[in-house]
Coordinates of C-alpha atoms in Angstrom, one line a residue:
Chain N
X1 CA 154.0 184.9 214.6
X2 CA 157.4 185.2 215.9
X3 CA 156.6 182.0 218.5
X4 CA 154.8 180.3 215.8
X5 CA 158.0 180.2 213.5
X6 CA 160.0 179.3 216.3
X7 CA 161.6 182.1 217.6
X8 CA 162.2 182.6 221.2
X9 CA 160.8 186.0 221.2
X10 CA 159.2 188.6 219.5
X11 CA 161.7 190.7 217.7
X12 CA 161.6 194.1 219.1
X13 CA 161.1 197.3 217.2
X14 CA 164.1 198.1 215.2
X15 CA 165.2 201.1 213.3
X16 CA 167.4 200.4 210.4
X17 CA 168.3 197.1 211.9
X18 CA 170.1 198.8 214.8
X19 CA 172.8 200.3 212.4
X20 CA 173.9 203.8 212.0
X21 CA 173.3 205.8 209.4
X22 CA 176.7 206.4 207.3
X23 CA 174.9 208.8 204.9
X24 CA 175.8 208.2 201.4
X25 CA 179.1 206.3 200.6
X26 CA 180.5 204.5 197.2
X27 CA 181.8 201.1 195.9
X28 CA 185.5 200.9 196.5
X29 CA 186.9 199.9 193.3
X30 CA 190.8 198.9 192.6
X31 CA 190.6 201.6 190.0
X32 CA 190.2 204.3 192.4
X33 CA 192.3 203.3 195.0
X34 CA 195.5 205.4 194.0
X35 CA 193.6 208.5 193.9
X36 CA 191.3 207.9 196.9
X37 CA 194.5 207.5 198.8
X38 CA 196.2 210.7 197.3
X39 CA 193.4 212.9 197.6
X40 CA 191.4 211.7 200.4
X41 CA 187.7 213.0 198.6
X42 CA 185.3 213.3 201.2
X43 CA 183.1 210.3 200.9
X44 CA 181.1 209.2 203.9
X45 CA 182.0 205.5 203.9
X46 CA 183.1 202.8 201.5
X47 CA 181.5 199.6 200.7
X48 CA 183.9 196.8 199.3
X49 CA 183.5 193.8 197.1
X50 CA 184.5 191.1 199.9
X51 CA 186.0 188.7 197.2
X52 CA 188.0 191.4 195.9
X53 CA 189.9 191.4 199.0
X54 CA 189.5 188.2 200.8
X55 CA 193.0 186.5 200.7
X56 CA 194.5 188.9 198.3
X57 CA 197.5 190.4 198.8
X58 CA 199.4 192.9 196.8
X59 CA 198.5 196.8 196.6
X60 CA 194.6 196.0 197.5
X61 CA 195.2 194.7 200.6
X62 CA 198.1 197.5 201.7
X63 CA 195.4 200.0 200.2
X64 CA 192.8 198.8 202.1
X65 CA 194.6 199.1 205.5
X66 CA 195.1 202.8 205.2
X67 CA 191.9 203.4 203.8
X68 CA 190.1 201.8 207.0
X69 CA 192.1 204.1 208.9
X70 CA 190.3 207.0 207.1
X71 CA 187.2 205.9 206.4
X72 CA 184.4 203.5 207.4
X73 CA 184.4 200.3 205.7
X74 CA 181.4 197.9 205.2
X75 CA 181.6 194.6 203.2
X76 CA 179.4 193.2 200.8
X77 CA 179.9 189.6 199.5
X78 CA 179.0 187.9 196.0
X79 CA 179.9 184.2 196.8
X80 CA 178.2 183.1 199.9
X81 CA 175.5 181.5 197.7
X82 CA 172.7 181.7 200.7
X83 CA 170.5 179.9 198.8
X84 CA 172.4 176.9 197.2
X85 CA 171.9 173.4 198.6
X86 CA 175.4 172.5 198.4
X87 CA 176.8 172.6 202.0
X88 CA 177.3 176.2 203.7
X89 CA 181.2 177.0 202.9
X90 CA 182.4 177.1 206.4
X91 CA 185.9 177.4 205.6
X92 CA 184.8 180.7 203.5
X93 CA 182.9 181.8 206.3
X94 CA 185.8 181.5 209.0
X95 CA 187.9 183.2 206.6
X96 CA 185.4 186.0 206.1
X97 CA 185.1 186.1 210.0
X98 CA 189.0 187.0 210.6
X99 CA 188.9 189.3 207.5
X100 CA 186.0 191.5 209.1
X101 CA 188.0 191.1 212.2
X102 CA 191.3 192.2 210.9
X103 CA 190.0 195.1 209.1
X104 CA 187.3 196.2 212.0
X105 CA 184.3 195.9 209.3
X106 CA 181.0 196.6 211.6
X107 CA 178.7 194.7 209.5
X108 CA 178.6 192.5 206.1
X109 CA 176.1 191.6 203.7
X110 CA 175.7 189.2 200.7
X111 CA 172.7 188.5 198.4
X112 CA 169.5 186.5 198.9
X113 CA 169.7 184.0 196.0
X114 CA 171.8 181.3 194.9
X115 CA 175.2 181.8 193.0
X116 CA 176.7 177.9 193.0
X117 CA 174.8 174.7 193.0
X118 CA 176.1 171.3 192.3
X119 CA 179.8 172.5 192.9
X120 CA 179.4 174.4 190.1
X121 CA 179.6 178.3 190.2
X122 CA 177.5 180.1 188.0
X123 CA 179.0 183.8 188.6
X124 CA 175.7 185.2 188.8
X125 CA 172.8 186.4 191.3
X126 CA 170.2 183.4 190.5
X127 CA 167.0 184.1 192.0
X128 CA 165.5 181.2 194.4
X129 CA 162.2 180.0 194.2
X130 CA 159.7 181.9 196.7
X131 CA 158.6 178.6 198.5
X132 CA 158.3 177.7 202.2
X133 CA 161.2 174.9 201.9
X134 CA 163.4 177.9 200.2
X135 CA 162.4 179.9 203.0
X136 CA 163.0 177.5 206.1
X137 CA 166.2 176.5 204.2
X138 CA 167.5 179.8 203.6
X139 CA 166.5 181.0 206.9
X140 CA 168.8 178.0 208.7
X141 CA 171.7 178.9 206.6
X142 CA 171.8 182.8 207.5
X143 CA 171.5 181.6 211.2
X144 CA 174.7 179.9 211.1
X145 CA 176.3 182.6 209.1
X146 CA 175.3 184.9 212.0
X147 CA 176.9 182.6 214.6
X148 CA 180.0 182.6 212.8
X149 CA 180.4 186.4 211.9
X150 CA 179.1 187.5 215.1
X151 CA 177.9 190.8 213.7
X152 CA 174.8 192.3 212.0
X153 CA 174.3 190.7 208.6
X154 CA 172.1 192.0 206.0
X155 CA 170.8 189.9 202.8
X156 CA 170.3 192.0 199.7
X157 CA 166.7 191.8 197.4
X158 CA 168.2 190.8 194.2
X159 CA 167.3 192.1 190.1
X160 CA 165.8 189.1 188.7
X161 CA 165.0 188.5 184.9
X162 CA 162.9 185.4 185.6
X163 CA 160.6 184.0 188.5
X164 CA 161.7 180.7 189.4
X165 CA 158.5 180.1 191.2
X166 CA 155.9 182.6 193.1
X167 CA 152.9 179.9 193.4
X168 CA 153.3 180.0 197.4
X169 CA 154.3 183.4 197.7
X170 CA 155.6 186.6 196.2
X171 CA 158.6 188.0 196.4
X172 CA 158.1 190.4 199.4
X173 CA 156.5 187.4 201.1
X174 CA 159.6 185.5 200.6
X175 CA 162.2 188.3 201.7
X176 CA 159.7 189.3 204.8
X177 CA 159.4 185.6 206.0
X178 CA 163.4 185.3 205.4
X179 CA 164.1 188.5 207.5
X180 CA 161.5 187.3 210.1
X181 CA 162.9 183.4 210.8
X182 CA 166.5 184.4 210.2
X183 CA 166.8 187.3 212.1
X184 CA 169.2 188.9 209.4
X185 CA 168.7 192.4 208.4
X186 CA 167.5 193.9 205.1
X187 CA 170.2 195.5 202.6
X188 CA 167.3 197.1 200.2
X189 CA 168.4 197.8 196.8
X190 CA 166.2 200.2 195.5
X191 CA 167.2 199.8 191.8
X192 CA 166.5 196.0 192.0
X193 CA 162.9 196.9 193.5
X194 CA 162.4 199.2 190.4
X195 CA 164.0 197.1 187.8
X196 CA 162.1 194.3 189.3
X197 CA 158.7 196.1 189.2
X198 CA 159.3 197.1 185.4
X199 CA 160.0 193.5 184.3
X200 CA 157.3 191.7 186.4
X201 CA 154.5 194.4 186.2
X202 CA 154.0 195.0 190.1
X203 CA 153.8 198.4 191.9
X204 CA 157.4 199.2 193.4
X205 CA 155.9 201.7 196.1
X206 CA 153.5 198.9 197.3
X207 CA 156.0 196.8 197.4
X208 CA 158.3 198.9 200.0
X209 CA 155.3 199.2 202.2
X210 CA 155.0 195.5 202.3
X211 CA 158.6 194.2 203.7
X212 CA 159.5 195.0 206.9
X213 CA 161.0 198.5 206.9
X214 CA 162.7 198.3 210.0
X215 CA 165.1 195.9 208.8
X216 CA 166.7 197.7 206.3
X217 CA 170.0 198.5 207.5
X218 CA 171.5 199.8 204.5
X219 CA 170.1 200.7 200.7
X220 CA 172.0 200.4 197.8
X221 CA 171.5 202.5 194.3
X222 CA 172.6 202.0 190.7
X223 CA 172.1 203.1 187.3
X224 CA 171.8 200.8 184.1
X225 CA 172.7 201.8 180.0
X226 CA 170.8 199.9 178.2
X227 CA 167.6 198.1 178.2
X228 CA 165.0 196.5 176.2
X229 CA 161.3 195.9 176.4
X230 CA 161.5 193.0 178.3
X231 CA 164.6 192.2 180.4
X232 CA 166.7 195.1 181.7
X233 CA 170.4 194.3 182.7
X234 CA 171.6 195.5 186.1
X235 CA 174.5 196.8 184.6
X236 CA 175.5 199.2 187.7
X237 CA 177.2 201.6 184.4
X238 CA 175.3 204.9 184.8
X239 CA 174.1 207.4 186.5
X240 CA 171.0 206.4 189.2
X241 CA 167.9 207.5 187.0
X242 CA 165.4 209.8 188.1
X243 CA 162.7 207.3 188.9
X244 CA 164.8 205.3 190.9
X245 CA 165.7 208.5 193.0
X246 CA 161.5 209.3 193.4
X247 CA 161.1 205.6 194.8
X248 CA 164.6 206.1 197.1
X249 CA 162.9 209.5 198.1
X250 CA 159.8 207.1 199.7
X251 CA 161.9 204.6 201.4
X252 CA 163.8 207.5 203.0
X253 CA 160.6 208.7 204.1
X254 CA 159.3 205.5 205.2
X255 CA 162.6 204.1 206.7
X256 CA 164.4 207.2 208.1
X257 CA 168.1 208.0 207.7
X258 CA 169.9 205.2 206.7
X259 CA 173.6 204.4 205.0
X260 CA 173.0 204.7 201.1
X261 CA 175.7 203.4 198.8
X262 CA 176.0 204.4 195.0
X263 CA 177.2 201.1 193.1
X264 CA 179.2 201.8 190.1
X265 CA 181.6 199.3 188.8
X266 CA 181.3 199.3 185.3
X267 CA 182.2 202.2 182.6
X268 CA 183.7 203.6 186.0
X269 CA 183.3 207.4 186.1
X270 CA 186.4 209.4 187.9
X271 CA 186.0 209.7 191.6
X272 CA 184.6 213.6 191.4
X273 CA 181.7 212.2 189.1
X274 CA 181.1 209.5 192.2
X275 CA 181.1 211.9 194.6
X276 CA 178.6 213.7 192.9
X277 CA 176.3 210.9 192.7
X278 CA 176.6 210.3 196.7
X279 CA 176.1 214.4 197.2
X280 CA 172.8 213.9 194.9
X281 CA 171.7 210.6 197.5
X282 CA 172.4 213.2 200.3
X283 CA 170.3 216.0 199.2
X284 CA 167.5 213.6 198.3
X285 CA 167.7 212.3 202.1
X286 CA 167.6 215.8 203.7
X287 CA 164.6 216.8 201.0
X288 CA 162.5 213.4 202.3
X289 CA 163.5 214.1 206.0
X290 CA 163.9 217.8 206.4
X291 CA 165.1 218.7 209.9
X292 CA 166.3 214.9 210.5
X293 CA 170.0 214.3 210.8
X294 CA 170.9 212.2 207.8
X295 CA 174.4 210.7 209.4
X296 CA 174.2 209.0 212.8
X297 CA 177.8 208.2 214.2
X298 CA 179.4 204.6 214.0
X299 CA 180.1 204.9 217.5
X300 CA 180.9 201.6 219.2
X301 CA 179.7 199.7 216.1
X302 CA 183.1 200.0 215.3
X303 CA 184.8 196.8 215.9
Chain D
X1 CA 160.2 167.4 195.4
X2 CA 162.8 169.4 196.5
X3 CA 164.4 173.1 196.5
X4 CA 167.9 170.9 195.4
X5 CA 166.4 169.5 192.1
X6 CA 164.8 173.1 191.1
X7 CA 168.2 174.4 191.8
X8 CA 170.1 171.8 189.9
X9 CA 167.5 172.5 186.9
X10 CA 167.8 176.2 186.6
X11 CA 171.6 175.7 186.5
X12 CA 171.4 173.2 183.6
X13 CA 168.8 175.3 181.5
X14 CA 171.0 178.5 182.2
X15 CA 174.3 176.8 181.2
X16 CA 173.9 173.8 180.0
X17 CA 170.6 173.6 177.8
X18 CA 171.6 175.1 174.2
X19 CA 168.1 175.4 172.7
X20 CA 164.9 176.1 175.1
X21 CA 162.1 175.6 172.7
X22 CA 159.8 178.9 172.4
X23 CA 156.5 177.0 173.1
X24 CA 155.4 176.8 176.3
X25 CA 154.2 173.2 175.8
X26 CA 157.3 172.0 174.3
X27 CA 159.1 173.1 177.2
X28 CA 156.8 171.7 179.8
X29 CA 157.5 168.0 177.2
X30 CA 161.5 168.8 177.6
X31 CA 161.1 169.6 181.2
X32 CA 159.1 166.7 181.9
X33 CA 162.0 164.2 179.9
X34 CA 165.1 165.8 181.3
X35 CA 163.9 166.9 185.0
X36 CA 161.9 163.4 186.1
X37 CA 162.4 163.9 189.6
X38 CA 160.6 167.4 189.5
X39 CA 157.1 167.5 190.3
X40 CA 154.3 168.6 188.3
X41 CA 154.2 172.2 189.9
X42 CA 158.0 172.5 189.6
X43 CA 158.1 171.6 185.9
X44 CA 154.8 174.1 184.9
X45 CA 157.0 177.0 187.1
X46 CA 159.7 176.1 184.8
X47 CA 158.1 176.2 181.8
X48 CA 156.2 179.3 182.3
X49 CA 160.4 181.1 182.2
X50 CA 160.6 182.9 178.5
X51 CA 163.5 181.6 176.7
X52 CA 164.7 185.0 176.8
X53 CA 164.7 185.3 180.4
X54 CA 167.1 182.6 180.7
X55 CA 169.2 183.5 178.1
X56 CA 169.7 186.8 179.8
X57 CA 171.3 184.8 182.6
X58 CA 173.6 182.8 180.0
X59 CA 174.5 186.0 178.2
X60 CA 175.6 187.9 181.5
X61 CA 177.4 184.7 183.1
X62 CA 179.6 183.6 180.0
X63 CA 180.0 187.5 179.2
X64 CA 181.2 187.8 182.7
X65 CA 183.3 184.9 182.9
X66 CA 185.1 185.8 179.4
X67 CA 185.6 189.7 180.8
X68 CA 187.0 187.6 184.1
X69 CA 189.8 185.6 181.7
X70 CA 190.5 188.4 179.2
X71 CA 191.6 190.6 181.9
X72 CA 193.9 188.4 183.2
X73 CA 194.7 186.5 179.8
X74 CA 195.3 189.4 177.1
X75 CA 198.2 187.9 175.3
X76 CA 196.9 184.5 175.6
X77 CA 193.2 185.1 174.3
X78 CA 195.0 187.6 171.3
X79 CA 197.1 184.5 170.1
X80 CA 194.2 182.2 170.7
X81 CA 191.5 184.3 168.8
X82 CA 194.1 184.3 165.9
X83 CA 194.4 180.8 165.4
X84 CA 191.0 180.1 166.0
X85 CA 189.5 180.6 162.6
X86 CA 192.6 179.0 161.0
X87 CA 191.8 175.4 163.1
X88 CA 188.5 175.0 161.3
X89 CA 186.3 176.1 164.3
X90 CA 184.3 179.1 162.7
X91 CA 183.9 182.5 164.0
X92 CA 185.3 183.4 167.4
X93 CA 183.0 184.2 170.2
X94 CA 184.2 184.6 173.6
X95 CA 180.8 183.8 175.2
X96 CA 180.8 180.4 173.0
X97 CA 184.3 179.8 174.1
X98 CA 183.6 180.0 177.5
X99 CA 180.6 177.8 177.1
X100 CA 183.1 175.6 175.4
X101 CA 185.1 175.6 178.5
X102 CA 182.4 175.2 181.0
X103 CA 181.1 172.2 179.0
X104 CA 185.0 170.6 179.7
X105 CA 185.9 172.1 183.0
X106 CA 182.6 173.4 185.1
X107 CA 184.1 176.4 187.0
X108 CA 184.3 174.4 190.7
X109 CA 184.7 176.8 193.5
X110 CA 184.2 180.4 194.0
X111 CA 187.8 181.9 192.8
X112 CA 188.9 183.3 189.9
X113 CA 192.2 181.4 190.0
X114 CA 189.8 178.3 189.8
X115 CA 188.5 179.5 186.5
X116 CA 192.0 180.5 184.9
X117 CA 193.4 177.3 185.8
X118 CA 190.4 175.9 184.0
X119 CA 191.2 178.0 180.8
X120 CA 195.1 176.9 180.8
X121 CA 193.6 172.9 181.0
X122 CA 191.5 173.7 178.5
X123 CA 194.1 175.0 176.1
X124 CA 196.3 172.2 176.6
X125 CA 193.9 169.4 176.5
X126 CA 190.5 170.2 174.3
X127 CA 192.8 172.8 172.3
X128 CA 195.7 170.4 172.2
X129 CA 195.7 170.8 168.4
X130 CA 195.7 174.5 168.6
X131 CA 198.3 174.4 171.4
X132 CA 200.8 172.0 169.5
X133 CA 200.2 174.3 166.1
X134 CA 200.7 177.6 168.0
X135 CA 203.1 177.3 171.2
X136 CA 203.4 180.4 172.0
X137 CA 199.5 180.3 173.2
X138 CA 200.2 177.4 176.3
X139 CA 203.9 179.5 177.0
X140 CA 201.5 182.8 177.0
X141 CA 199.0 180.8 179.3
X142 CA 201.3 179.5 181.5
X143 CA 203.2 183.0 182.2
X144 CA 199.9 185.0 182.6
X145 CA 198.5 182.4 185.3
X146 CA 201.9 182.7 187.0
X147 CA 201.8 186.3 186.8
X148 CA 198.3 186.3 188.3
X149 CA 199.2 184.0 191.1
X150 CA 202.1 186.2 192.1
X151 CA 200.1 189.7 191.8
X152 CA 197.4 187.9 194.2
X153 CA 199.7 186.2 196.6
X154 CA 199.4 187.1 200.3
X155 CA 201.7 189.7 201.4
X156 CA 204.5 187.8 203.0
X157 CA 206.8 189.0 206.0
X158 CA 209.8 189.0 204.1
X159 CA 213.1 187.4 205.9
X160 CA 215.8 189.4 204.9
X161 CA 216.0 192.6 203.5
X162 CA 216.1 194.7 199.9
X163 CA 220.2 195.8 199.7
X164 CA 220.3 199.5 199.2
X165 CA 222.5 200.4 195.5
X166 CA 224.9 202.6 198.0
X167 CA 225.9 199.7 200.4
X168 CA 226.1 197.2 197.4
X169 CA 228.6 199.6 195.4
X170 CA 230.6 199.9 198.9
X171 CA 231.3 196.2 199.1
X172 CA 234.6 194.6 197.8
X173 CA 234.1 191.7 195.4
X174 CA 234.6 189.3 198.4
X175 CA 232.1 190.9 200.6
X176 CA 229.7 190.4 197.7
X177 CA 230.3 186.9 197.1
X178 CA 230.3 186.2 200.5
X179 CA 226.5 187.5 201.0
X180 CA 224.0 185.1 201.6
X181 CA 220.6 185.8 199.9
X182 CA 217.0 184.5 199.8
X183 CA 214.3 184.8 196.8
X184 CA 211.5 187.5 198.5
X185 CA 208.1 186.6 199.2
X186 CA 206.2 186.0 197.4
X187 CA 208.0 184.6 194.1
X188 CA 207.7 182.2 191.5
X189 CA 210.4 180.5 189.1
X190 CA 208.9 179.7 185.7
X191 CA 210.7 177.6 183.2
X192 CA 209.2 178.2 179.6
X193 CA 210.1 177.6 175.8
X194 CA 209.9 181.5 175.0
X195 CA 210.3 184.8 176.9
X196 CA 206.9 186.5 176.4
X197 CA 207.6 189.4 179.0
X198 CA 208.0 192.0 176.1
X199 CA 205.6 190.6 174.2
X200 CA 202.9 190.4 177.0
X201 CA 204.1 194.3 178.1
X202 CA 203.7 195.5 174.4
X203 CA 200.2 194.0 174.2
X204 CA 199.1 195.9 177.3
X205 CA 200.4 198.7 176.1
X206 CA 198.9 198.7 172.8
X207 CA 202.0 198.5 171.4
X208 CA 202.9 196.5 168.4
X209 CA 205.7 193.7 169.2
X210 CA 206.6 190.6 167.4
X211 CA 206.7 187.3 168.9
X212 CA 210.0 185.9 169.4
X213 CA 210.6 183.9 166.2
X214 CA 212.8 180.8 168.1
X215 CA 211.8 178.5 171.0
X216 CA 214.2 179.7 173.6
X217 CA 214.3 177.9 176.9
X218 CA 214.1 180.4 179.4
X219 CA 214.2 180.9 183.6
X220 CA 212.2 183.6 185.0
X221 CA 212.0 184.8 188.7
X222 CA 209.1 186.6 188.9
X223 CA 208.5 188.4 192.1
X224 CA 207.1 191.7 193.5
X225 CA 208.5 195.0 193.4
X226 CA 208.4 197.4 196.2
X227 CA 205.1 199.0 194.9
X228 CA 203.7 195.5 194.3
X229 CA 203.7 195.5 190.9
X230 CA 204.8 192.2 189.5
X231 CA 208.4 191.9 187.9
X232 CA 210.1 189.1 186.1
X233 CA 213.8 189.1 185.6
X234 CA 215.7 186.1 183.6
X235 CA 218.5 183.9 185.3
X236 CA 220.4 181.4 183.7
X237 CA 219.0 178.4 183.1
X238 CA 221.7 176.4 185.1
X239 CA 220.8 178.6 188.1
X240 CA 217.2 176.6 188.9
X241 CA 218.3 174.5 191.5
X242 CA 219.8 177.3 193.4
X243 CA 217.2 179.4 192.8
X244 CA 214.7 176.9 194.0
X245 CA 216.6 176.2 196.9
X246 CA 217.0 180.2 197.6
X247 CA 213.4 180.1 198.5
X248 CA 214.0 178.4 201.2
X249 CA 217.6 178.7 202.3
X250 CA 219.9 181.6 202.2
X251 CA 222.8 180.9 199.5
X252 CA 226.1 182.6 199.7
X253 CA 226.1 184.7 196.0
X254 CA 229.7 182.7 195.4
X255 CA 227.6 179.7 194.9
X256 CA 225.6 181.5 191.8
X257 CA 229.7 181.9 190.5
X258 CA 230.7 178.9 191.4
X259 CA 227.8 177.2 189.4
X260 CA 228.1 179.8 186.4
X261 CA 231.8 179.1 185.8
X262 CA 230.9 175.4 186.0
X263 CA 228.7 175.5 183.3
X264 CA 230.7 177.9 181.2
X265 CA 234.4 177.1 182.3
X266 CA 234.8 175.7 178.7
X267 CA 233.4 178.9 176.8
X268 CA 235.3 181.7 179.4
X269 CA 237.6 182.2 182.2
X270 CA 237.0 182.6 185.7
X271 CA 237.2 186.3 185.9
X272 CA 234.4 186.3 182.9
X273 CA 232.3 184.0 184.6
X274 CA 232.1 185.9 187.9
X275 CA 231.4 189.1 185.6
X276 CA 228.7 187.6 183.7
X277 CA 227.2 186.0 187.1
X278 CA 227.4 189.6 188.8
X279 CA 226.0 191.1 185.6
X280 CA 222.9 189.0 186.6
X281 CA 222.6 188.9 190.6
X282 CA 223.0 192.6 190.9
X283 CA 219.8 193.8 189.3
X284 CA 218.3 190.9 191.4
X285 CA 219.8 192.4 194.3
X286 CA 218.8 195.9 193.7
X287 CA 215.2 195.4 192.7
X288 CA 214.6 193.2 195.7
X289 CA 213.9 189.7 193.9
X290 CA 216.8 188.1 196.3
X291 CA 216.7 190.0 199.8
X292 CA 220.2 189.7 201.5
X293 CA 220.2 188.3 205.6
X294 CA 219.1 190.6 207.7

C-alpha cells in the first residue's frame, strides 16, 4: 500500500507514533498560571494552545518560561488550517518552529480540518469533505509542515456537526489515508469520536478499530454541558462523562500507555478539580492495562 | 470540480447565507444557482446537510467572535449596546452584531488583533452615526485596542533601568533635571478626547462610574508595570513631541521642565512650572514608564 501511494518505504510498526507516554495532563489556561507557579500541583504535563502564546509577550510568556522548566509542555494549535486551499502560511510555520525550539517543545499538533478559506477566518474547526482530492491535498501540506517543524506532528480528528461529503470514503478511511500518506501521527480525540458517533449514528468502538492505532501519539478527553437530540456542541466545559471514559478505556486497551490530556476550556474549574480529572484518567489507564507502566520518560525527545 | 470550490461554498453557507431552506429540493435549487462551478455530486452533498447543522457552526462562530471582542472591549460594547436601540437598529444581539461586522470587514488573518481592528473600523465607518452621537464609544474603542496591543506586545529588552525610589529621593534638583530618560518598551502614546481610564477600570470591577461629562483632550502614556499589568499615566499635552522622541532617544528631564515653562510661563513662574513638571515626572520614573540611562 505504501509503495502504491508513493512512499519510499513501508512505515515500520510503531507504538504511540514513537512518542513517550507522559501520563495524564491538562490544558494550561491563563487563569491558572499564577496558581500553578505558586503551588506546583502534581500534573504530569501541560498542553498549551499555541496561538495563546505564539508572539505574545507579557506575563503569559514569562509564566510559560518558568513552567516549561518544571513540567513537559506540548503545543496544540488551532490556526494551521491544514485543509484550506489557501496557500500554506509559511510565515506562521516558521514562527511556530522558532517558538517550539525556544520552549523545547518535543511535538506539536493541530486539527484535521480547515479554519480559514478565501483568506477569511472562520474561527472554528470545519470538517473537510472525505474525498481523494482532500486526502492528497492535506497529506502534501502535512509533509511540508513536518519538514519545517522537524519534530513529530499529530493531527486531531475533529467534532463534526455536519458531513461535507462521505460519498468516496468514510471518516475513518479519510483519517487513515491522511496518516499513511503524510507520515503524521494522530491526536485521537476520544470525545470527538463519541460525539460524532452519536450525531452520525456509527459505532465508536468499531471506529477505533478501523483507524491505525499505532499512529496515535496522544489522546484528548473533554466533557460538554448542553445537548439536544441532533447536535451536541463540543464545549469543553464539563467533566468527562461516563460513556467517554468507557470508550477511552477501550482505546487505552488497544493502544497502550499514551499521553492523555483533559481539555477543559470553558466554565473553568479550580486547578484542584482539574487535577482530579487527570487522576481519573490515570486510574482508567491502570485499569485498562493492569501491570503496565502508564508513564514512560520523555527521554531524549526533549529538545 | 475542486476542493477549493467546496470549501468556499461551505464558508458561504456558514458565514453569509441568512436563510438556508428547510426542504432539500429548495436547497438543491439554491446551491445550483449560487455555486455554479460545483459538480452535481458536490451540490447533492451540500444539499444533504441539514440547515440546523450549518446553523450550529454559524452560532458557534459568531458567538465565539463576540466573546473574543467582549473580553477585550468591555467598555466599548457596554456603551454601544446602550446606544444601539436609540439608533433605530432594533434589539441588540451580540451574534448579529458580529455577523454585520463580518459583512463589512471579514476577518482576515488568524490573529485576535485583526478581528479587534475590524471592530474599531466598523464603529468609525458603518456605525458612524452612533459614533458621532456618542463620541465616548470610539474613544473607548481606541483606548481598549491600544490596551490590547500593549498587553500582548512582545517582551522587549529594556534600554535603561527603573529608578529606585531611594535613589530618586537622594538626588538634588540639579541632578534630577540632568537625568536622561527613555520610555520603557513596550509603551504607547494615546491622544484622546476623553480620559476613560476610570470608567474602564470601574466597569471591569463591576462598579458604577459616570462618564466624564465634557470632552477633554488628554495625552496618555501606556506602559507595562514590572508585574506586566498595563498602566496608563496622563502627560501634559505639550509633552507630546518629547514623549514621542523619548521612545528612541534619551531626553534630559530638564527638557520636560523647559517645555512646561514655555507653555505655562504666562500663568506661572519658573519655580511653579518646575514643580508641576516634577509632579508628573516622578510617578513616571517611580513606576518605570520612563527609564534612566544605565
